[in-house]
Amino acid sequence: RVSEKLKQIEYRSGILEKGMEVDELPVQIWSADRIPEELREAIHQEHLLDLGGVHGNRELGDPVEYDNLKLVMTDRAVEITVFNRGIILLLTDNERVRRIHRILCKLDAIP
């Protein structure tokens, strides 16, 4: 399975205030041995590796809610960026953002 080749997860999230740079937001990193099996399975079930790119709308909020997820595998990396996830979930019926949201909630729950 593709999800078993997952070597690392990097997740950067927070609120971008005016003039703030993305790299100023905190980043969490999980190496392969710290990624729970249920999270690997959820990534596979949600087909998260097919959702690389940018989602949401940067213009919907000021400050801007920002989520960036990088899934590093043995042969490639998939990067997913979502702007204003909370607003997008409320205003649209975007299945892709809902799938991303479910995984990000699981990441937030990892101690």
mmCIF file of C-alpha atoms in Angstrom:
data_model
loop_
_atom_site.group_PDB
_atom_site.id
_atom_site.type_symbol
_atom_site.label_atom_id
_atom_site.label_comp_id
_atom_site.label_asym_id
_atom_site.label_seq_id
_atom_site.Cartn_x
_atom_site.Cartn_y
_atom_site.Cartn_z
ATOM 1 C CA ARG A 1 0.000 0.000 0.000
ATOM 2 C CA VAL A 2 1.160 3.505 -0.773
ATOM 3 C CA SER A 3 0.487 4.773 2.752
ATOM 4 C CA GLU A 4 2.985 2.250 4.157
ATOM 5 C CA LYS A 5 5.775 4.054 2.281
ATOM 6 C CA LEU A 6 5.094 7.190 4.314
ATOM 7 C CA LYS A 7 8.400 8.383 5.821
ATOM 8 C CA GLN A 8 7.410 11.691 7.402
ATOM 9 C CA ILE A 9 4.516 14.075 7.944
ATOM 10 C CA GLU A 10 5.034 17.817 8.329
ATOM 11 C CA TYR A 11 2.117 20.007 9.370
ATOM 12 C CA ARG A 12 2.212 23.783 9.669
ATOM 13 C CA SER A 13 -0.932 25.611 10.716
ATOM 14 C CA GLY A 14 -2.195 28.774 12.304
ATOM 15 C CA ILE A 15 -3.536 32.243 11.672
ATOM 16 C CA LEU A 16 -1.581 34.460 9.307
ATOM 17 C CA GLU A 17 -1.835 38.022 10.562
ATOM 18 C CA LYS A 18 -1.248 40.877 8.139
ATOM 19 C CA GLY A 19 2.424 40.981 7.108
ATOM 20 C CA MET A 20 3.204 37.621 8.689
ATOM 21 C CA GLU A 21 5.236 35.021 6.778
ATOM 22 C CA VAL A 22 4.150 31.375 6.564
ATOM 23 C CA ASP A 23 7.443 30.132 7.993
ATOM 24 C CA GLU A 24 6.697 32.051 11.207
ATOM 25 C CA LEU A 25 3.909 29.562 11.997
ATOM 26 C CA PRO A 26 4.797 26.546 14.148
ATOM 27 C CA VAL A 27 5.465 23.230 12.403
ATOM 28 C CA GLN A 28 4.896 19.722 13.747
ATOM 29 C CA ILE A 29 6.911 16.822 12.318
ATOM 30 C CA TRP A 30 6.225 13.117 12.725
ATOM 31 C CA SER A 31 8.846 10.640 11.510
ATOM 32 C CA ALA A 32 7.774 7.214 10.232
ATOM 33 C CA ASP A 33 8.035 5.476 13.610
ATOM 34 C CA ARG A 34 5.801 8.107 15.281
ATOM 35 C CA ILE A 35 2.955 8.019 12.726
ATOM 36 C CA PRO A 36 0.093 6.002 14.238
ATOM 37 C CA GLU A 37 -1.211 3.132 12.121
ATOM 38 C CA GLU A 38 -4.768 4.501 12.280
ATOM 39 C CA LEU A 39 -3.521 7.749 10.731
ATOM 40 C CA ARG A 40 -1.747 5.847 7.943
ATOM 41 C CA GLU A 41 -4.968 3.947 7.296
ATOM 42 C CA ALA A 42 -7.038 7.151 7.293
ATOM 43 C CA ILE A 43 -4.661 8.751 4.758
ATOM 44 C CA HIS A 44 -5.175 5.700 2.550
ATOM 45 C CA GLN A 45 -8.978 5.641 3.019
ATOM 46 C CA GLU A 46 -9.326 9.359 2.271
ATOM 47 C CA HIS A 47 -7.075 9.035 -0.829
ATOM 48 C CA LEU A 48 -5.195 12.015 0.545
ATOM 49 C CA LEU A 49 -2.210 11.486 -1.735
ATOM 50 C CA ASP A 50 -4.430 12.452 -4.688
ATOM 51 C CA LEU A 51 -5.252 15.869 -3.204
ATOM 52 C CA GLY A 52 -1.951 17.702 -3.588
ATOM 53 C CA GLY A 53 -2.194 21.407 -4.363
ATOM 54 C CA VAL A 54 -3.953 24.473 -2.980
ATOM 55 C CA HIS A 55 -7.529 24.448 -1.701
ATOM 56 C CA GLY A 56 -9.783 27.117 -0.258
ATOM 57 C CA ASN A 57 -9.733 30.856 -0.769
ATOM 58 C CA ARG A 58 -7.034 33.117 0.664
ATOM 59 C CA GLU A 59 -9.293 36.177 0.294
ATOM 60 C CA LEU A 60 -12.061 34.919 2.617
ATOM 61 C CA GLY A 61 -10.468 36.046 5.838
ATOM 62 C CA ASP A 62 -8.144 38.584 7.327
ATOM 63 C CA PRO A 63 -6.343 37.236 9.233
ATOM 64 C CA VAL A 64 -6.052 34.124 7.083
ATOM 65 C CA GLU A 65 -6.403 30.605 8.482
ATOM 66 C CA TYR A 66 -3.568 28.524 7.005
ATOM 67 C CA ASP A 67 -2.939 24.786 6.905
ATOM 68 C CA ASN A 68 -0.046 23.130 5.097
ATOM 69 C CA LEU A 69 0.420 19.381 5.123
ATOM 70 C CA LYS A 70 3.440 17.688 3.562
ATOM 71 C CA LEU A 71 3.424 13.918 3.202
ATOM 72 C CA VAL A 72 6.932 12.646 2.471
ATOM 73 C CA MET A 73 7.157 9.185 0.948
ATOM 74 C CA THR A 74 10.168 7.182 -0.142
ATOM 75 C CA ASP A 75 9.838 8.295 -3.779
ATOM 76 C CA ARG A 76 7.964 11.627 -3.686
ATOM 77 C CA ALA A 77 6.279 14.228 -1.506
ATOM 78 C CA VAL A 78 2.683 15.452 -1.642
ATOM 79 C CA GLU A 79 1.989 18.955 -0.366
ATOM 80 C CA ILE A 80 -1.504 20.183 0.471
ATOM 81 C CA THR A 81 -2.260 23.799 1.370
ATOM 82 C CA VAL A 82 -5.665 24.989 2.551
ATOM 83 C CA PHE A 83 -6.609 28.622 3.064
ATOM 84 C CA ASN A 84 -9.491 29.443 5.428
ATOM 85 C CA ARG A 85 -10.487 25.823 6.007
ATOM 86 C CA GLY A 86 -13.158 26.671 8.589
ATOM 87 C CA ILE A 87 -14.882 29.186 6.331
ATOM 88 C CA ILE A 88 -14.688 26.905 3.278
ATOM 89 C CA LEU A 89 -16.263 24.059 5.253
ATOM 90 C CA LEU A 90 -19.130 26.336 6.310
ATOM 91 C CA LEU A 91 -19.764 27.962 2.933
ATOM 92 C CA THR A 92 -19.305 25.097 0.498
ATOM 93 C CA ASP A 93 -19.907 21.405 0.132
ATOM 94 C CA ASN A 94 -16.316 20.744 -0.918
ATOM 95 C CA GLU A 95 -15.651 17.020 -0.457
ATOM 96 C CA ARG A 96 -11.908 17.425 -1.009
ATOM 97 C CA VAL A 97 -11.582 19.948 1.820
ATOM 98 C CA ARG A 98 -13.722 17.719 4.070
ATOM 99 C CA ARG A 99 -11.361 14.790 3.400
ATOM 100 C CA ILE A 100 -8.326 16.972 4.199
ATOM 101 C CA HIS A 101 -10.081 18.343 7.296
ATOM 102 C CA ARG A 102 -10.708 14.852 8.684
ATOM 103 C CA ILE A 103 -6.993 14.022 8.451
ATOM 104 C CA LEU A 104 -5.906 17.367 9.945
ATOM 105 C CA CYS A 105 -8.233 16.761 12.914
ATOM 106 C CA LYS A 106 -6.551 13.387 13.458
ATOM 107 C CA LEU A 107 -3.135 15.072 13.378
ATOM 108 C CA ASP A 108 -4.266 17.612 15.960
ATOM 109 C CA ALA A 109 -5.262 14.726 18.249
ATOM 110 C CA ILE A 110 -1.807 13.085 18.243
ATOM 111 C CA PRO A 111 -0.053 13.839 21.564
#
